[in-house]
Coordinates of C-alpha atoms in Angstrom, one line a residue:
M30 CA 7.1 26.9 -16.3
R31 CA 6.7 28.1 -12.8
I32 CA 9.7 29.6 -11.1
F33 CA 9.9 29.7 -7.4
T34 CA 12.4 32.2 -5.9
K35 CA 13.4 32.7 -2.3
K36 CA 16.0 35.3 -1.2
L37 CA 18.6 34.1 1.3
P38 CA 20.3 36.1 4.1
H39 CA 24.0 36.8 3.7
P40 CA 25.9 33.7 4.9
D41 CA 28.2 35.7 7.1
L42 CA 25.4 37.1 9.2
P43 CA 24.8 35.7 12.8
S44 CA 22.3 32.9 13.0
E45 CA 19.8 35.0 15.1
E46 CA 19.9 37.8 12.5
K47 CA 19.4 35.3 9.7
A48 CA 16.3 33.9 11.5
Q49 CA 14.9 37.3 12.0
L50 CA 15.3 38.2 8.3
L51 CA 13.6 35.0 7.1
Q52 CA 10.5 36.3 8.8
N53 CA 10.3 39.3 6.5
S54 CA 8.2 39.3 3.4
E55 CA 11.2 40.1 1.3
Y56 CA 12.6 36.6 2.1
Q57 CA 9.4 34.6 1.5
E58 CA 9.2 32.4 -1.5
R59 CA 7.6 33.9 -4.6
M60 CA 6.3 32.3 -7.8
V61 CA 6.1 33.6 -11.3
E62 CA 5.0 31.8 -14.5
S63 CA 7.2 32.2 -17.5
T64 CA 7.5 30.9 -21.1
F65 CA 10.8 29.3 -22.1
L66 CA 12.7 28.9 -25.3
Y67 CA 14.9 26.0 -24.1
L68 CA 15.8 24.2 -20.9
T69 CA 19.3 24.7 -19.4
L70 CA 20.6 21.5 -17.8
D71 CA 23.3 21.9 -15.3
L72 CA 26.2 19.5 -15.1
P73 CA 27.7 18.4 -11.8
T74 CA 31.3 19.6 -11.2
A75 CA 33.7 17.3 -12.9
P76 CA 36.1 15.6 -10.4
L77 CA 39.9 16.2 -10.8
Y78 CA 41.2 12.8 -9.7
K79 CA 42.9 10.3 -12.0
D80 CA 42.7 6.6 -12.4
E81 CA 45.5 4.0 -11.8
K82 CA 47.0 4.7 -15.2
E83 CA 47.1 8.5 -14.4
Q84 CA 44.4 9.1 -17.0
L85 CA 41.8 11.8 -16.2
I86 CA 38.5 10.2 -15.4
I87 CA 35.6 11.5 -17.5
P88 CA 32.5 11.4 -15.2
Q89 CA 29.1 10.4 -16.4
V90 CA 25.6 11.5 -15.4
P91 CA 22.2 10.2 -16.3
L92 CA 20.0 12.6 -18.3
F93 CA 17.2 12.2 -15.7
S94 CA 19.5 13.4 -12.9
I95 CA 20.1 16.8 -14.5
L96 CA 16.4 17.0 -15.6
A97 CA 15.5 16.8 -11.9
K98 CA 16.1 20.6 -11.9
F99 CA 12.6 20.9 -13.3
N100 CA 10.7 18.5 -11.0
G101 CA 9.3 21.3 -8.8
S102 CA 11.1 20.3 -5.6
T103 CA 14.9 20.4 -6.5
E104 CA 16.4 23.7 -5.2
K105 CA 19.5 25.4 -6.6
E106 CA 21.3 28.4 -5.2
Y107 CA 22.0 31.3 -7.5
K108 CA 24.4 34.1 -6.6
T109 CA 24.6 37.6 -7.8
Y110 CA 27.1 40.3 -6.9
K111 CA 25.1 41.4 -3.8
E112 CA 22.4 38.7 -3.1
N113 CA 21.8 35.0 -3.0
F114 CA 18.6 33.2 -4.0
L115 CA 17.2 29.7 -3.9
K116 CA 15.2 28.7 -7.0
R117 CA 13.2 25.7 -8.1
F118 CA 11.4 25.1 -11.4
Q119 CA 8.3 23.2 -12.5
L120 CA 7.1 22.6 -16.0
T121 CA 3.4 23.3 -16.6
R122 CA 3.2 22.7 -20.3
L123 CA 5.1 20.5 -22.8
P124 CA 5.5 21.8 -26.3
P125 CA 5.7 19.7 -29.5
Y126 CA 9.5 20.2 -29.5
L127 CA 11.9 20.6 -26.6
I128 CA 15.4 22.0 -26.8
F129 CA 17.9 21.0 -24.1
C130 CA 21.1 23.1 -23.6
I131 CA 23.6 21.2 -21.5
K132 CA 25.6 23.8 -19.7
R133 CA 29.2 22.8 -20.5
F134 CA 30.9 26.2 -20.5
T135 CA 31.5 28.4 -17.5
K136 CA 33.0 31.9 -17.8
N137 CA 35.0 33.8 -15.3
N138 CA 37.1 36.9 -15.4
F139 CA 40.1 35.2 -17.0
F140 CA 39.0 32.3 -19.2
V141 CA 36.3 29.8 -20.2
E142 CA 36.1 26.4 -18.7
K143 CA 34.5 23.3 -20.2
N144 CA 32.9 20.5 -18.3
P145 CA 33.6 17.2 -20.1
T146 CA 31.0 15.2 -18.2
I147 CA 29.2 12.6 -20.5
V148 CA 25.4 12.7 -20.3
N149 CA 23.9 9.2 -20.5
F150 CA 20.6 9.4 -22.4
P151 CA 18.3 7.1 -24.3
I152 CA 17.6 8.0 -27.9
T153 CA 13.8 7.4 -27.6
N154 CA 11.1 7.1 -25.0
V155 CA 12.0 9.9 -22.6
D156 CA 8.9 10.5 -20.6
L157 CA 8.6 13.9 -18.9
R158 CA 5.2 13.4 -17.2
E159 CA 6.8 13.5 -13.7
Y160 CA 8.2 16.9 -14.3
L161 CA 4.7 18.4 -14.7
S162 CA 2.7 19.8 -11.8
E163 CA 0.0 17.3 -10.7
E164 CA -2.9 19.5 -11.7
V165 CA -1.8 19.8 -15.3
Q166 CA -0.7 16.2 -15.9
A167 CA -4.3 15.2 -16.8
A168 CA -4.3 17.7 -19.6
H169 CA -1.2 16.2 -21.3
T170 CA -2.0 13.0 -23.2
H171 CA 1.4 12.8 -24.8
T172 CA 4.5 13.3 -22.6
T173 CA 7.1 11.1 -24.3
Y174 CA 9.9 12.5 -26.5
D175 CA 12.3 11.1 -29.0
L176 CA 15.7 12.7 -29.9
I177 CA 15.9 14.1 -33.5
A178 CA 19.1 16.2 -33.3
N179 CA 22.2 16.3 -31.2
I180 CA 24.9 19.0 -31.4
V181 CA 28.3 18.0 -30.0
H182 CA 31.3 20.1 -29.0
D183 CA 34.7 18.5 -29.3
G184 CA 38.0 19.8 -27.9
K185 CA 38.9 22.8 -25.8
P186 CA 36.5 25.8 -25.4
S187 CA 38.6 28.1 -27.5
E188 CA 39.8 25.6 -30.1
G189 CA 37.0 23.1 -30.3
S190 CA 34.7 22.0 -33.2
Y191 CA 31.1 21.0 -33.6
R192 CA 29.4 17.9 -35.0
I193 CA 25.7 17.4 -35.5
H194 CA 23.7 14.2 -35.3
V195 CA 20.5 14.3 -37.3
L196 CA 17.7 11.7 -37.6
H197 CA 16.4 11.2 -41.1
H198 CA 12.7 10.8 -40.4
G199 CA 11.8 9.0 -43.6
T200 CA 14.3 6.1 -43.1
G201 CA 14.8 6.3 -39.3
K202 CA 18.6 6.4 -39.9
W203 CA 21.0 8.7 -38.1
Y204 CA 23.7 10.8 -39.8
E205 CA 26.6 12.8 -38.6
L206 CA 27.4 16.1 -40.2
Q207 CA 30.6 18.1 -39.8
D208 CA 31.2 20.9 -42.3
L209 CA 30.5 19.3 -45.7
Q210 CA 31.1 15.7 -44.5
V211 CA 28.1 13.5 -44.0
T212 CA 28.3 9.9 -42.7
D213 CA 25.9 7.5 -41.2
I214 CA 26.2 6.7 -37.5
L215 CA 24.8 4.0 -35.2
P216 CA 22.4 5.4 -32.6
Q217 CA 24.3 3.9 -29.7
M218 CA 27.4 5.9 -30.7
I219 CA 25.5 9.2 -30.3
T220 CA 25.3 8.8 -26.5
L221 CA 29.1 8.6 -26.2
S222 CA 29.6 12.2 -27.3
E223 CA 29.9 15.4 -25.4
A224 CA 26.3 16.5 -26.2
Y225 CA 25.8 20.3 -26.0
I226 CA 22.4 21.1 -27.5
Q227 CA 19.6 18.6 -28.2
I228 CA 16.3 18.8 -29.9
W229 CA 13.5 16.4 -28.9
K230 CA 10.2 15.7 -30.6
R231 CA 7.1 14.8 -28.7
R232 CA 5.7 11.5 -29.8
E233 CA 2.0 11.5 -30.8
E234 CA -0.2 8.5 -30.4
D235 CA -0.5 7.6 -34.1
E236 CA 3.3 7.8 -34.7
T237 CA 5.4 4.7 -35.0
N238 CA 9.0 4.5 -33.8
Q239 CA 11.3 4.0 -36.8
Q240 CA 14.5 4.8 -35.0
G241 CA 15.3 1.2 -34.0
A242 CA 17.0 2.2 -30.7

């Protein structure tokens, strides 16, 4: 991917000093190309309000909304101890398999917080062509992915447990694994879980979709 980084002046500085600093080369946008092992998808902050029955509302977000991080134009601010940066990302190559890590856990000095937001995603036909730079789109004949594995975290950060949804390629059926227990599961039930890590397989032209979803 390409990573574009732009240093930001300190927010407490006077506006005139900020404008002057932005003219320096140190504050100009820079681009580097980097390989990646997985794509980290950031969840929006979960709201704290409750519904009429005083039940906490679990927010939902479409997969394509959090994938927008990699469209080459969406900017996100990153803060370090001393400096702030604006970054944007653009994919330049799509591998046969993609790993998504949905960032549910946030650490601070005292404890770990978990974001319960549900990600709405299709099981098949996720096309990532629009996240490629224009000049490399022509080189990618196949840009559509199907889900083949979904790792779920249930419960609190410190006391939770994991489940895994796996596609059996030979039959096109989905199974849920937890410890030694294996049960079959309907594809539409997978999307209701608190997905944490997902593995997607690129669809080749001669492949047929056996997942039935």
